[in-house]
PDB file of C-alpha atoms in Angstrom:
ATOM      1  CA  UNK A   1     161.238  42.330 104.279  1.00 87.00           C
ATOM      2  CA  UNK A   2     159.977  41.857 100.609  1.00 88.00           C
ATOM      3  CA  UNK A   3     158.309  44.631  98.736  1.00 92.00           C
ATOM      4  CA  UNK A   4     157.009  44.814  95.172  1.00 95.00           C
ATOM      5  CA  UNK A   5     157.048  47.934  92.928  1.00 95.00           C
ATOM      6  CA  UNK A   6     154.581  47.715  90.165  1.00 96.00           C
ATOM      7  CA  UNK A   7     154.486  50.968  87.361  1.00 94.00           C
ATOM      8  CA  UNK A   8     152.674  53.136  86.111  1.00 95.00           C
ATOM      9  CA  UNK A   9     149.963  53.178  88.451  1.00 94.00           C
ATOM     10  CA  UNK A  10     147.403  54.153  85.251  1.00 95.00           C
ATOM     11  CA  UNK A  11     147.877  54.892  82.368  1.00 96.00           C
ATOM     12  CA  UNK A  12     145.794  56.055  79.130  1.00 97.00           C
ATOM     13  CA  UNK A  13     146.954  54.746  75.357  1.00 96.00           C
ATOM     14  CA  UNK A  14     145.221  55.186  72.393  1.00 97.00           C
ATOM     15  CA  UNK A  15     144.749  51.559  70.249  1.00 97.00           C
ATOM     16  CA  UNK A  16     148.012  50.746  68.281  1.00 96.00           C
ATOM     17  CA  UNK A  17     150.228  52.253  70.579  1.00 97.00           C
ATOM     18  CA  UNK A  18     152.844  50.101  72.125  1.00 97.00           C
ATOM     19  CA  UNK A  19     153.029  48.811  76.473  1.00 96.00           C
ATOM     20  CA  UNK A  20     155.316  48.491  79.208  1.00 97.00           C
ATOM     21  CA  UNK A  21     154.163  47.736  82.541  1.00 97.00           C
ATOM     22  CA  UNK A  22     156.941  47.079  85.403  1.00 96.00           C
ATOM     23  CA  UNK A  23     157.626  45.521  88.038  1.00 97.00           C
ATOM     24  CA  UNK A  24     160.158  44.720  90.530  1.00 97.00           C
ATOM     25  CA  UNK A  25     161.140  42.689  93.631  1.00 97.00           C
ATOM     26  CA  UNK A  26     162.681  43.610  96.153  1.00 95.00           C
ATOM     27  CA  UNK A  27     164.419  41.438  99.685  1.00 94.00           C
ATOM     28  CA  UNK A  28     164.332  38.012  98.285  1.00 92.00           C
ATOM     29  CA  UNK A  29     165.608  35.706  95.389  1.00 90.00           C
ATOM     30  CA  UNK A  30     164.385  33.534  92.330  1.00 92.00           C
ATOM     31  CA  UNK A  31     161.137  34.574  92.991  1.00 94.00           C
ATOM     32  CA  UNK A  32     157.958  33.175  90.893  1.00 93.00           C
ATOM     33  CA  UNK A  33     156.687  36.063  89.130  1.00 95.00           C
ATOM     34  CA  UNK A  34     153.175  36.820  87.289  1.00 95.00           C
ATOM     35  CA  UNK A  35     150.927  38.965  85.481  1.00 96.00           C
ATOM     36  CA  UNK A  36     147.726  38.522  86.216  1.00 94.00           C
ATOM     37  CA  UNK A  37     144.387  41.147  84.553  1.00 94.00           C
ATOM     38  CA  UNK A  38     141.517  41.845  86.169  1.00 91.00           C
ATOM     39  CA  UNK A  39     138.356  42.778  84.193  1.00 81.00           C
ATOM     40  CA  UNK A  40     135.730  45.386  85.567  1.00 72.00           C
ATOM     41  CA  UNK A  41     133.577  42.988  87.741  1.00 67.00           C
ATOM     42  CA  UNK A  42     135.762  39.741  87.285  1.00 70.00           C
ATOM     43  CA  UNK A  43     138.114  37.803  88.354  1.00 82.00           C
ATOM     44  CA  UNK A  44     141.424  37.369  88.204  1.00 90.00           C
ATOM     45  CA  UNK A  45     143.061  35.853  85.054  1.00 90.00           C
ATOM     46  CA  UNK A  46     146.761  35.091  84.966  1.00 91.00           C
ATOM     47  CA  UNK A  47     148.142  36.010  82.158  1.00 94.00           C
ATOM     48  CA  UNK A  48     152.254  34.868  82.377  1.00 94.00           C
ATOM     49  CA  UNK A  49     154.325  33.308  85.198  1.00 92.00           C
ATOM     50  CA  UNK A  50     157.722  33.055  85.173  1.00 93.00           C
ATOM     51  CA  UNK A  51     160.105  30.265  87.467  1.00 91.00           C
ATOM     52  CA  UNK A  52     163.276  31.937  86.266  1.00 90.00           C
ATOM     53  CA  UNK A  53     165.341  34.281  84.113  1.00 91.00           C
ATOM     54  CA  UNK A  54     164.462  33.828  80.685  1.00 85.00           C
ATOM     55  CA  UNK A  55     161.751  31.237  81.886  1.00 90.00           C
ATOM     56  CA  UNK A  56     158.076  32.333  80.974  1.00 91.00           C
ATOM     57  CA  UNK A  57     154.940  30.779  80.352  1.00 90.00           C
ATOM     58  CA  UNK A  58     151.898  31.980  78.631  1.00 89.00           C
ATOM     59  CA  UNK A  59     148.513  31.105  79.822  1.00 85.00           C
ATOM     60  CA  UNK A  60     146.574  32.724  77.264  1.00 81.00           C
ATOM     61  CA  UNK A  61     147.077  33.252  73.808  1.00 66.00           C
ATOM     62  CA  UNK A  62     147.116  37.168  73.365  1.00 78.00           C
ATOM     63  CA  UNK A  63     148.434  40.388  72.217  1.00 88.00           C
ATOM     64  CA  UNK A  64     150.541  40.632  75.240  1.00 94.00           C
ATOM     65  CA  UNK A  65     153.949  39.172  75.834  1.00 95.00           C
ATOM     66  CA  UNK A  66     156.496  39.248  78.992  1.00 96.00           C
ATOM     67  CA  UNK A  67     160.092  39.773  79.879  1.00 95.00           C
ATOM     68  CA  UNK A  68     162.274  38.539  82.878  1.00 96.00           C
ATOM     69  CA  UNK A  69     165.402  40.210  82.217  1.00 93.00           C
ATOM     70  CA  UNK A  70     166.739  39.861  85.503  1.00 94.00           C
ATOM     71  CA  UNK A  71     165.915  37.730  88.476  1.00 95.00           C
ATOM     72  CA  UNK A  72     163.466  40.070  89.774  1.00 95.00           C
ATOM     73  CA  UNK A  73     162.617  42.192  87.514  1.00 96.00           C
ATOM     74  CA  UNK A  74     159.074  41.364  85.003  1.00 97.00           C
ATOM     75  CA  UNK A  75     157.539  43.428  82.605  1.00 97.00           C
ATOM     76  CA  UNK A  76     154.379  43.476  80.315  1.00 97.00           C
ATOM     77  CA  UNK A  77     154.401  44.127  76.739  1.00 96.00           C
ATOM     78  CA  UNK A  78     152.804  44.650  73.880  1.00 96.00           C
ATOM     79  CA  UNK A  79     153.543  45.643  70.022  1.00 95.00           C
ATOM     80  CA  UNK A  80     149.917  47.384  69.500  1.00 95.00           C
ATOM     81  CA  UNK A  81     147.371  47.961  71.772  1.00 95.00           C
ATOM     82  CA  UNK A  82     143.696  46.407  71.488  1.00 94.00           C
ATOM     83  CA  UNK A  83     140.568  47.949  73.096  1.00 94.00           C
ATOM     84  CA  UNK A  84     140.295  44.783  74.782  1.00 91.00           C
ATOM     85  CA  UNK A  85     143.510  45.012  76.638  1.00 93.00           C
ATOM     86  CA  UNK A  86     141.949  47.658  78.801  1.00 92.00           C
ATOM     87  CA  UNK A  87     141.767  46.348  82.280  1.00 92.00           C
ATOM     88  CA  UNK A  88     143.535  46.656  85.555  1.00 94.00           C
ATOM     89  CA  UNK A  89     146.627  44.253  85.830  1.00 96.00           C
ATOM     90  CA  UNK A  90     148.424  43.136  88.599  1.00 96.00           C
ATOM     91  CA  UNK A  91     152.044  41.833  88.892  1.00 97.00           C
ATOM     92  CA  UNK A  92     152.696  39.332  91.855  1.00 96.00           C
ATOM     93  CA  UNK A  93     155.509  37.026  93.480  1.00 95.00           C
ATOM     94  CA  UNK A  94     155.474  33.975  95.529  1.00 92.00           C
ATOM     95  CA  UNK A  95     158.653  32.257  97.120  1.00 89.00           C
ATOM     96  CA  UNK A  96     160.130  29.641  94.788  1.00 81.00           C
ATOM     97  CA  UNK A  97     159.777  25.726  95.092  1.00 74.00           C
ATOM     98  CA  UNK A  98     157.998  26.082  97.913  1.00 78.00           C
ATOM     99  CA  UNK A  99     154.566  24.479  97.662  1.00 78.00           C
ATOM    100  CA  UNK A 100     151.536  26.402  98.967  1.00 85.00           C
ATOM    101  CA  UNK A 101     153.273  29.863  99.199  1.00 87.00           C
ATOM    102  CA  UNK A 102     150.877  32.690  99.012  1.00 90.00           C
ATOM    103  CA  UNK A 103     151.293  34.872  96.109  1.00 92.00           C
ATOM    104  CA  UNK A 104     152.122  38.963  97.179  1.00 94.00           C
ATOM    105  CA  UNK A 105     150.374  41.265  95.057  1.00 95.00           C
ATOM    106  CA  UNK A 106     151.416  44.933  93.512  1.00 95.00           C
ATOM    107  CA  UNK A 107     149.007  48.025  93.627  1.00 94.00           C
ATOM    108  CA  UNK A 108     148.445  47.515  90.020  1.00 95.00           C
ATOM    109  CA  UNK A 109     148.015  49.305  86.425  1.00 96.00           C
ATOM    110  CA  UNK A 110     144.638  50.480  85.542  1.00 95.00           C
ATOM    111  CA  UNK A 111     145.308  50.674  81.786  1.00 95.00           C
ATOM    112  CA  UNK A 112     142.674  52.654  79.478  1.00 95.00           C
ATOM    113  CA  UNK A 113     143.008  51.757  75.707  1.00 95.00           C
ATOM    114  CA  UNK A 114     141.019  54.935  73.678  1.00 96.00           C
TER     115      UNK A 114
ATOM    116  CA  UNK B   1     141.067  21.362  85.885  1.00 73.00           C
ATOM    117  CA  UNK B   2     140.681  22.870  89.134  1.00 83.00           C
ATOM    118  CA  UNK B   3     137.685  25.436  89.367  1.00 91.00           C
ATOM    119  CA  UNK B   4     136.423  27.960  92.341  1.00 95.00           C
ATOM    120  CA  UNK B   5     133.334  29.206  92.654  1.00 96.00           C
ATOM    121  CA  UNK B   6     131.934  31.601  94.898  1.00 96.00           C
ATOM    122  CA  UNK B   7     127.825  31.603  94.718  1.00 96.00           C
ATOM    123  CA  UNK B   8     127.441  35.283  96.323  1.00 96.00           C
ATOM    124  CA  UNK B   9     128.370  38.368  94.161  1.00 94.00           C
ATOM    125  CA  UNK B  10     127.811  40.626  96.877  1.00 96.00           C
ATOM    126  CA  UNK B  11     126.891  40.277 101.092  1.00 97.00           C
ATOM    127  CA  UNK B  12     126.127  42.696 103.218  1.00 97.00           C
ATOM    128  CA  UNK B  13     126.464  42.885 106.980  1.00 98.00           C
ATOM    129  CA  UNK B  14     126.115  45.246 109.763  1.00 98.00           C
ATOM    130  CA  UNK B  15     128.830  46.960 111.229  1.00 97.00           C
ATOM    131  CA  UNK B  16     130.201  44.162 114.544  1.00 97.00           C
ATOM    132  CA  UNK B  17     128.489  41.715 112.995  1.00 97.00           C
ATOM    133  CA  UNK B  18     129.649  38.182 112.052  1.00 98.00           C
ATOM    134  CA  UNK B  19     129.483  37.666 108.211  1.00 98.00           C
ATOM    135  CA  UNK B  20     130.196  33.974 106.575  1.00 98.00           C
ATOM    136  CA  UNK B  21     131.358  34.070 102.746  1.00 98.00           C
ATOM    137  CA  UNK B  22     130.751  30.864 100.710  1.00 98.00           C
ATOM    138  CA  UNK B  23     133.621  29.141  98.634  1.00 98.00           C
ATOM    139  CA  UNK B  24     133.351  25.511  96.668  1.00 98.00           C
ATOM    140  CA  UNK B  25     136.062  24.313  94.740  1.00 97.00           C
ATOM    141  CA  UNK B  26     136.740  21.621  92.223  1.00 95.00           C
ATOM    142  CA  UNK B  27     139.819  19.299  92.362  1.00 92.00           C
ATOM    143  CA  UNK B  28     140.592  15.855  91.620  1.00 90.00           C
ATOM    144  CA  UNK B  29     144.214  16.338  94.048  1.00 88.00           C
ATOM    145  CA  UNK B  30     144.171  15.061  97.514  1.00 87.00           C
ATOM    146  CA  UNK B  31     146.959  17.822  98.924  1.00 90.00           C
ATOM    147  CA  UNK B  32     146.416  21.846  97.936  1.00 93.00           C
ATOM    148  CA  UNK B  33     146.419  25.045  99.215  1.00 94.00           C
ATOM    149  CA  UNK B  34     143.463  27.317  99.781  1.00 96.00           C
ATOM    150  CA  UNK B  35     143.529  31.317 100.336  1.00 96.00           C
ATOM    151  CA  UNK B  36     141.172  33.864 100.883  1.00 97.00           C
ATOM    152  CA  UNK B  37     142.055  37.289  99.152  1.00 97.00           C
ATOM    153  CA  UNK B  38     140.817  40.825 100.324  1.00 97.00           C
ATOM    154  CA  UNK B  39     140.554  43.700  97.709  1.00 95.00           C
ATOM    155  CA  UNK B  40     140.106  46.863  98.875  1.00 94.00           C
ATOM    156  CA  UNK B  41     138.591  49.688  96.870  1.00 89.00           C
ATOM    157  CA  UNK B  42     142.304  50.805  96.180  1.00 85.00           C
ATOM    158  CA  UNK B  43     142.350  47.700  94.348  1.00 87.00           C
ATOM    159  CA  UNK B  44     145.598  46.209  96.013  1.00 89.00           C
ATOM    160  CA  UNK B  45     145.039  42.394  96.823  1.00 93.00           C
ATOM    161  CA  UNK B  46     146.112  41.426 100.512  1.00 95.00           C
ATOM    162  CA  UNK B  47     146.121  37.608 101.616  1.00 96.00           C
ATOM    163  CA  UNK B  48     143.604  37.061 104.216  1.00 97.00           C
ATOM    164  CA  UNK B  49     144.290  33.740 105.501  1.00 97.00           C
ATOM    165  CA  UNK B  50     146.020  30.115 104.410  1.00 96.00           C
ATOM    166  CA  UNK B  51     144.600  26.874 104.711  1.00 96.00           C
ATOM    167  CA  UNK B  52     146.651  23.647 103.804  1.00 93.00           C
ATOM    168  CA  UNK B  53     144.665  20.985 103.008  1.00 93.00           C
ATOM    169  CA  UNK B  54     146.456  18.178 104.610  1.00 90.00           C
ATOM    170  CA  UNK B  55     145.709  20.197 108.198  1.00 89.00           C
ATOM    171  CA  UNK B  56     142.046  19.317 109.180  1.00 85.00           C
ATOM    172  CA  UNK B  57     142.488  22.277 112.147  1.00 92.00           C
ATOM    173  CA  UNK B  58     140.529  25.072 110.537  1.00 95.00           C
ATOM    174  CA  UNK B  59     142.670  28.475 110.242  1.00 94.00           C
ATOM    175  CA  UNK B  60     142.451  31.687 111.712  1.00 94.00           C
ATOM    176  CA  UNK B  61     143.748  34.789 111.601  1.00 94.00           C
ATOM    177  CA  UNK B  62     142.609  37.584 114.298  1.00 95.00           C
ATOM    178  CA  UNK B  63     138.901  37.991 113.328  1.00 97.00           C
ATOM    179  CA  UNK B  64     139.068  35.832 109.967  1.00 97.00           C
ATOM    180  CA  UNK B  65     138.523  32.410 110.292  1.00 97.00           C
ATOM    181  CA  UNK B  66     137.600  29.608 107.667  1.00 97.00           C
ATOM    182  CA  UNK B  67     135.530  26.523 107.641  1.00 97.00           C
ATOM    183  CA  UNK B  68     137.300  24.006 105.637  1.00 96.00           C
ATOM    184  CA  UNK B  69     135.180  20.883 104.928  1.00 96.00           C
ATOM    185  CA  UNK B  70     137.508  18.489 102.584  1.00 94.00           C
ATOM    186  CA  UNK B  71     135.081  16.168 102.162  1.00 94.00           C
ATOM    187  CA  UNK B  72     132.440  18.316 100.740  1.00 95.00           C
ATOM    188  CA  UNK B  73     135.235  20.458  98.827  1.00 96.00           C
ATOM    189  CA  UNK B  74     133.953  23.778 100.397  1.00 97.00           C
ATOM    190  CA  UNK B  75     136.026  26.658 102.300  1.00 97.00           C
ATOM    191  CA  UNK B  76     134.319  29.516 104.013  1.00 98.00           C
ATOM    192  CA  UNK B  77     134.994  32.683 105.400  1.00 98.00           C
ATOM    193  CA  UNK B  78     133.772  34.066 108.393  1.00 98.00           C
ATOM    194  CA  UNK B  79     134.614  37.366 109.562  1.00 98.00           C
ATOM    195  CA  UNK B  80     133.472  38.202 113.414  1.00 98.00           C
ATOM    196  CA  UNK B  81     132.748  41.703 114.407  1.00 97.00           C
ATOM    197  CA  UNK B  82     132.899  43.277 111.102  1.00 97.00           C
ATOM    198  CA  UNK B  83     134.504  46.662 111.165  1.00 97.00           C
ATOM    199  CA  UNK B  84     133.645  49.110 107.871  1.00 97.00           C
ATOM    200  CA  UNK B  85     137.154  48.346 107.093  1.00 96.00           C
ATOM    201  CA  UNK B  86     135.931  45.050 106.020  1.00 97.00           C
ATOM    202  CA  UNK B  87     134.479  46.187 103.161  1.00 97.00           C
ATOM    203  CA  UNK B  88     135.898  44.852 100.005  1.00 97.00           C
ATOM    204  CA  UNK B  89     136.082  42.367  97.285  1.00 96.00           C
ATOM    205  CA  UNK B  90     137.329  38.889  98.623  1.00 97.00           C
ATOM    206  CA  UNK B  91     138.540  36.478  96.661  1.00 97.00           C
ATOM    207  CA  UNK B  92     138.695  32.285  97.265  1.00 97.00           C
ATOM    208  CA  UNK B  93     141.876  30.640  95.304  1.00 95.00           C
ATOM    209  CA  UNK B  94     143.149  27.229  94.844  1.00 94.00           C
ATOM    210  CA  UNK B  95     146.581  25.975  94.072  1.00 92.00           C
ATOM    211  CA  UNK B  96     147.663  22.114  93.759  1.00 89.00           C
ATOM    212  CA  UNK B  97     150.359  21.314  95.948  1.00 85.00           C
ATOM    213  CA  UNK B  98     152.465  19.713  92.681  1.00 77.00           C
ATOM    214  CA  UNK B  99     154.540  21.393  90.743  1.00 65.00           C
ATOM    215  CA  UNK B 100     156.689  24.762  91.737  1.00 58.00           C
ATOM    216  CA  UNK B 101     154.617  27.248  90.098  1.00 60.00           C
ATOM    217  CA  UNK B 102     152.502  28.414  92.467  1.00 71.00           C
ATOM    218  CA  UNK B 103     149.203  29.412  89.113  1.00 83.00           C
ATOM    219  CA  UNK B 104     146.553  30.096  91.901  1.00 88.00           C
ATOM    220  CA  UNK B 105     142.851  29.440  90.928  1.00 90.00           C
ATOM    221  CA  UNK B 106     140.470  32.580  91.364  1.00 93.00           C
ATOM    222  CA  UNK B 107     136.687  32.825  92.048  1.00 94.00           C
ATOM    223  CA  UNK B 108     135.268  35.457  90.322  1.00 92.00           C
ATOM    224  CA  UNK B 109     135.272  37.213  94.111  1.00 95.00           C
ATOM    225  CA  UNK B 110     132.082  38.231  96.659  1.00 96.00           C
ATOM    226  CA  UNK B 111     131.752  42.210  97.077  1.00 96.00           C
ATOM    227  CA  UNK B 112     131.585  42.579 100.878  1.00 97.00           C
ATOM    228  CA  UNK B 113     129.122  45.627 102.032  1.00 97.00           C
ATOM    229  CA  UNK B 114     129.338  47.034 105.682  1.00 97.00           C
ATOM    230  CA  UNK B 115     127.033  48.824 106.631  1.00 97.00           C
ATOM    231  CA  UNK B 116     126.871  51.333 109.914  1.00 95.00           C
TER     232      UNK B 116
END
């Protein structure tokens, strides 16, 4: 079966300070792969997918940026930390090419920027 | 673009009873996906149930059923015999059944109350 590792589960980082959020799939192949935030008492807002190695799109113009070095492997970055990057974000896949497939959700990052 | 909205921030319902969640959504496609999303308080989102818009059958799953009206662009959840477990944030999305992408739609989610 497919499983999806998403790290650290929280973490605190003082404003300026760099990111890395993880996350990895396991039990299937080319996967689509996202980062999606969720603000305190919002919804969802997806941040990057990605259809393939190397393949990313950005939905929102931001201090973040992602990474797909391997097939199922995405991470979250950033150079410096803003206050307003706080917020709990959640890495997901969804089978590839295959119209209508439910996206599968980590446990999430609840990231504090001090 | 394609919109969701959910009308009720927060329900409430009493513990076995049936509770029905609103969902409208805004499309100009004629084939799409619809899901309803549960979010616990430990925050990790579970799928709830899939409805493809092309089926006019309404779906279920155990005590989770939906009431997909095409026409009227609206999908609700009911959930029958509500257990405390129940309680949660739940979450209508929308995808387009074009492209391989798969960039659900959210609602800004309904906070689900259960009360013994």
């Amino acid at each position: 079966s497919q499983t999806i590792h998403q790290w650290p589960a929280t973490l605190v980082q003082p404003v300026g300070s760099p990111l890395s959020l993880e996350c990895t799939v396991e039990g299937t192949s080319n996967p689509n792969l996202y980062w999606y935030r969720q603000a305190a008492g919002r919804g969802l807002q997806l941040l990057f997918y990605s259809i393939g190695i190397d393949q990313i799109s950005s939905e929102v113009p931001q201090n973040l940026s992602a990474s797909r070095p391997q097939d199922r492997q995405f991470i979250l970055s950033s150079k410096k930390l803003l206050l307003s990057d706080s917020g709990f974000y959640l890495c997901a896949w969804s089978r590839g090419h295959s119209a209508g497939s439910p996206l599968h959700f980590g446990n999430g990052t609840r990231l504090t920027v001090t | 673009a394609q919109t969701v909205t959910q009308s009720q921030p927060e329900m409430s319902v009493q513990e076995a009873e049936t509770v029905t969640l609103s969902c409208t959504y805004d499309t100009s496609e004629s084939d799409y996906y619809l899901f309803w999303y549960k979010q616990p308080p430990s925050r990790q989102m579970i799928l709830v149930i899939r409805q493809e818009a092309y089926k006019q059958q309404n779906a279920t799953e155990n005590r989770f059923s939906v009431n997909f009206q095409k026409a009227a662009k609206s999908f609700s959840l009911k959930i029958s015999d509500s257990q405390l477990g129940d309680a949660a944030m739940y979450f209508c999305a929308y995808v387009g059944a074009q492209g391989g992408s798969e960039k659900l739609v959210f609602g800004k989610g309904t906070k689900l109350t259960v009360n013994p």
